[in-house]
PDB file of C-alpha atoms in Angstrom:
ATOM      1  CA  MET A   1      -0.020  -0.091   0.440  1.00 94.00           C
ATOM      2  CA  PHE A   2       0.974   4.079  -0.328  1.00 97.00           C
ATOM      3  CA  VAL A   3       0.915   6.533   2.139  1.00 98.00           C
ATOM      4  CA  VAL A   4       0.426   9.947   1.889  1.00 98.00           C
ATOM      5  CA  THR A   5       0.314  12.957   4.504  1.00 98.00           C
ATOM      6  CA  VAL A   6       0.606  16.593   4.317  1.00 98.00           C
ATOM      7  CA  ASP A   7       0.705  18.650   6.881  1.00 98.00           C
ATOM      8  CA  PHE A   8      -1.255  22.252   6.138  1.00 98.00           C
ATOM      9  CA  LEU A   9      -1.297  25.671   8.932  1.00 98.00           C
ATOM     10  CA  ILE A  10      -4.037  27.125   6.924  1.00 98.00           C
ATOM     11  CA  LYS A  11      -4.306  31.311   7.341  1.00 98.00           C
ATOM     12  CA  GLU A  12      -6.368  32.392  10.460  1.00 97.00           C
ATOM     13  CA  GLN A  13      -9.416  33.525   8.200  1.00 98.00           C
ATOM     14  CA  HIS A  14      -9.611  30.630   6.117  1.00 98.00           C
ATOM     15  CA  VAL A  15     -10.098  28.114   8.243  1.00 98.00           C
ATOM     16  CA  ALA A  16     -13.504  27.462   8.309  1.00 98.00           C
ATOM     17  CA  GLU A  17     -14.364  26.916   4.812  1.00 98.00           C
ATOM     18  CA  PHE A  18     -10.760  24.755   4.346  1.00 98.00           C
ATOM     19  CA  MET A  19     -12.096  22.321   6.953  1.00 98.00           C
ATOM     20  CA  GLU A  20     -15.413  22.718   5.266  1.00 98.00           C
ATOM     21  CA  ALA A  21     -13.713  21.978   1.566  1.00 98.00           C
ATOM     22  CA  MET A  22     -11.800  19.480   3.198  1.00 98.00           C
ATOM     23  CA  ILE A  23     -13.874  17.440   4.563  1.00 97.00           C
ATOM     24  CA  LYS A  24     -15.551  17.089   1.332  1.00 97.00           C
ATOM     25  CA  GLN A  25     -12.660  15.948  -0.806  1.00 97.00           C
ATOM     26  CA  ALA A  26     -12.008  13.981   1.267  1.00 98.00           C
ATOM     27  CA  SER A  27     -15.313  11.841   1.114  1.00 97.00           C
ATOM     28  CA  HIS A  28     -15.421  12.956  -2.351  1.00 97.00           C
ATOM     29  CA  SER A  29     -11.671  10.444  -2.953  1.00 97.00           C
ATOM     30  CA  LEU A  30     -12.836   7.583  -0.454  1.00 97.00           C
ATOM     31  CA  ASN A  31     -16.389   7.318  -2.644  1.00 97.00           C
ATOM     32  CA  ARG A  32     -15.115   7.840  -6.041  1.00 96.00           C
ATOM     33  CA  GLU A  33     -12.128   6.463  -6.081  1.00 97.00           C
ATOM     34  CA  GLU A  34     -11.185   2.779  -5.741  1.00 95.00           C
ATOM     35  CA  GLY A  35      -7.749   3.002  -4.993  1.00 97.00           C
ATOM     36  CA  CYS A  36      -8.103   5.190  -2.420  1.00 98.00           C
ATOM     37  CA  LEU A  37      -9.019   2.854   0.631  1.00 97.00           C
ATOM     38  CA  GLN A  38      -8.568   6.081   3.721  1.00 97.00           C
ATOM     39  CA  PHE A  39      -8.219   9.583   3.606  1.00 98.00           C
ATOM     40  CA  ASP A  40      -8.979  11.199   7.433  1.00 98.00           C
ATOM     41  CA  VAL A  41      -7.955  14.731   8.445  1.00 98.00           C
ATOM     42  CA  CYS A  42      -6.836  15.846  11.503  1.00 98.00           C
ATOM     43  CA  ARG A  43      -7.053  18.459  13.832  1.00 97.00           C
ATOM     44  CA  ASP A  44      -4.352  20.044  16.329  1.00 97.00           C
ATOM     45  CA  PRO A  45      -6.938  20.408  19.229  1.00 97.00           C
ATOM     46  CA  SER A  46      -4.905  23.198  20.529  1.00 98.00           C
ATOM     47  CA  ASP A  47      -4.375  25.233  17.236  1.00 98.00           C
ATOM     48  CA  GLU A  48      -7.871  24.293  14.752  1.00 97.00           C
ATOM     49  CA  LYS A  49      -4.756  26.244  11.588  1.00 98.00           C
ATOM     50  CA  ARG A  50      -2.745  22.640  11.369  1.00 98.00           C
ATOM     51  CA  VAL A  51      -3.993  20.260   9.654  1.00 98.00           C
ATOM     52  CA  PHE A  52      -3.274  16.572   9.144  1.00 98.00           C
ATOM     53  CA  LEU A  53      -3.609  14.631   6.366  1.00 98.00           C
ATOM     54  CA  TYR A  54      -3.443  10.178   6.112  1.00 98.00           C
ATOM     55  CA  GLU A  55      -4.867   8.832   2.937  1.00 98.00           C
ATOM     56  CA  VAL A  56      -3.962   5.499   2.152  1.00 97.00           C
ATOM     57  CA  TYR A  57      -3.854   3.696  -2.046  1.00 98.00           C
ATOM     58  CA  ARG A  58      -3.779   0.707  -3.162  1.00 96.00           C
ATOM     59  CA  ASP A  59      -0.688   1.506  -5.396  1.00 96.00           C
ATOM     60  CA  SER A  60       1.528   4.829  -6.450  1.00 96.00           C
ATOM     61  CA  GLU A  61      -0.456   4.387  -9.469  1.00 97.00           C
ATOM     62  CA  ALA A  62      -3.893   4.712  -7.063  1.00 97.00           C
ATOM     63  CA  PHE A  63      -2.533   7.763  -6.116  1.00 97.00           C
ATOM     64  CA  ASP A  64      -1.613   9.245  -9.387  1.00 97.00           C
ATOM     65  CA  ARG A  65      -5.071   8.760 -10.852  1.00 97.00           C
ATOM     66  CA  HIS A  66      -6.143  10.421  -7.341  1.00 97.00           C
ATOM     67  CA  LEU A  67      -4.077  14.225  -8.232  1.00 96.00           C
ATOM     68  CA  GLU A  68      -5.647  13.562 -12.107  1.00 97.00           C
ATOM     69  CA  THR A  69      -9.327  14.013 -10.505  1.00 96.00           C
ATOM     70  CA  GLU A  70     -11.415  17.071 -11.355  1.00 96.00           C
ATOM     71  CA  HIS A  71     -12.403  16.813  -7.019  1.00 95.00           C
ATOM     72  CA  PHE A  72      -8.965  16.607  -6.351  1.00 97.00           C
ATOM     73  CA  TYR A  73      -7.954  19.542  -8.757  1.00 96.00           C
ATOM     74  CA  SER A  74     -11.191  22.225  -8.043  1.00 96.00           C
ATOM     75  CA  PHE A  75     -10.092  21.587  -4.157  1.00 96.00           C
ATOM     76  CA  ASN A  76      -6.594  22.140  -4.488  1.00 95.00           C
ATOM     77  CA  LYS A  77      -7.404  25.331  -7.095  1.00 96.00           C
ATOM     78  CA  THR A  78      -9.941  26.323  -4.401  1.00 96.00           C
ATOM     79  CA  VAL A  79      -7.018  25.786  -0.932  1.00 97.00           C
ATOM     80  CA  SER A  80      -4.158  27.247  -2.384  1.00 94.00           C
ATOM     81  CA  ASP A  81      -4.832  31.058  -1.415  1.00 97.00           C
ATOM     82  CA  TRP A  82      -6.123  29.893   1.423  1.00 98.00           C
ATOM     83  CA  THR A  83      -2.548  27.896   2.956  1.00 97.00           C
ATOM     84  CA  ALA A  84       0.224  29.931   4.764  1.00 98.00           C
ATOM     85  CA  SER A  85       1.723  26.273   3.835  1.00 97.00           C
ATOM     86  CA  LYS A  86       1.580  22.351   3.026  1.00 97.00           C
ATOM     87  CA  THR A  87       4.632  20.234   3.436  1.00 98.00           C
ATOM     88  CA  ASP A  88       4.022  15.804   2.051  1.00 97.00           C
ATOM     89  CA  GLN A  89       5.201  12.737   2.215  1.00 98.00           C
ATOM     90  CA  ARG A  90       4.814  10.373   0.132  1.00 97.00           C
ATOM     91  CA  LEU A  91       5.829   6.417   1.902  1.00 97.00           C
ATOM     92  CA  GLU A  92       5.347   2.718   1.059  1.00 93.00           C
ATOM     93  CA  ARG A  93       3.655   0.840   3.885  1.00 89.00           C
ATOM     94  CA  LEU A  94       5.273  -1.944   4.804  1.00 89.00           C
ATOM     95  CA  THR A  95       2.486  -3.396   7.806  1.00 81.00           C
ATOM     96  CA  CYS A  96      -0.945  -4.281   8.037  1.00 69.00           C
TER      97      CYS A  96
END
């Protein structure tokens, strides 16, 4: 399996709208993409501007297909100005 983690720092004035768009994006990924197995959206309880994603895909090709979907493209375009920073990691999952 293929794991992607993403750390976001959201601009304070956009937290609510970012979270709404992020939850929608996670739902679309899980419901529309056969290769998306898990999509967790987590927020730091002490700082609502910090958001962490944990995504699991069947393989790296499924993640590549995710990046080509209309819902991802639309989400990414929408939130790009709302984020102060974004850091991602791509990992191979070795255990169940």
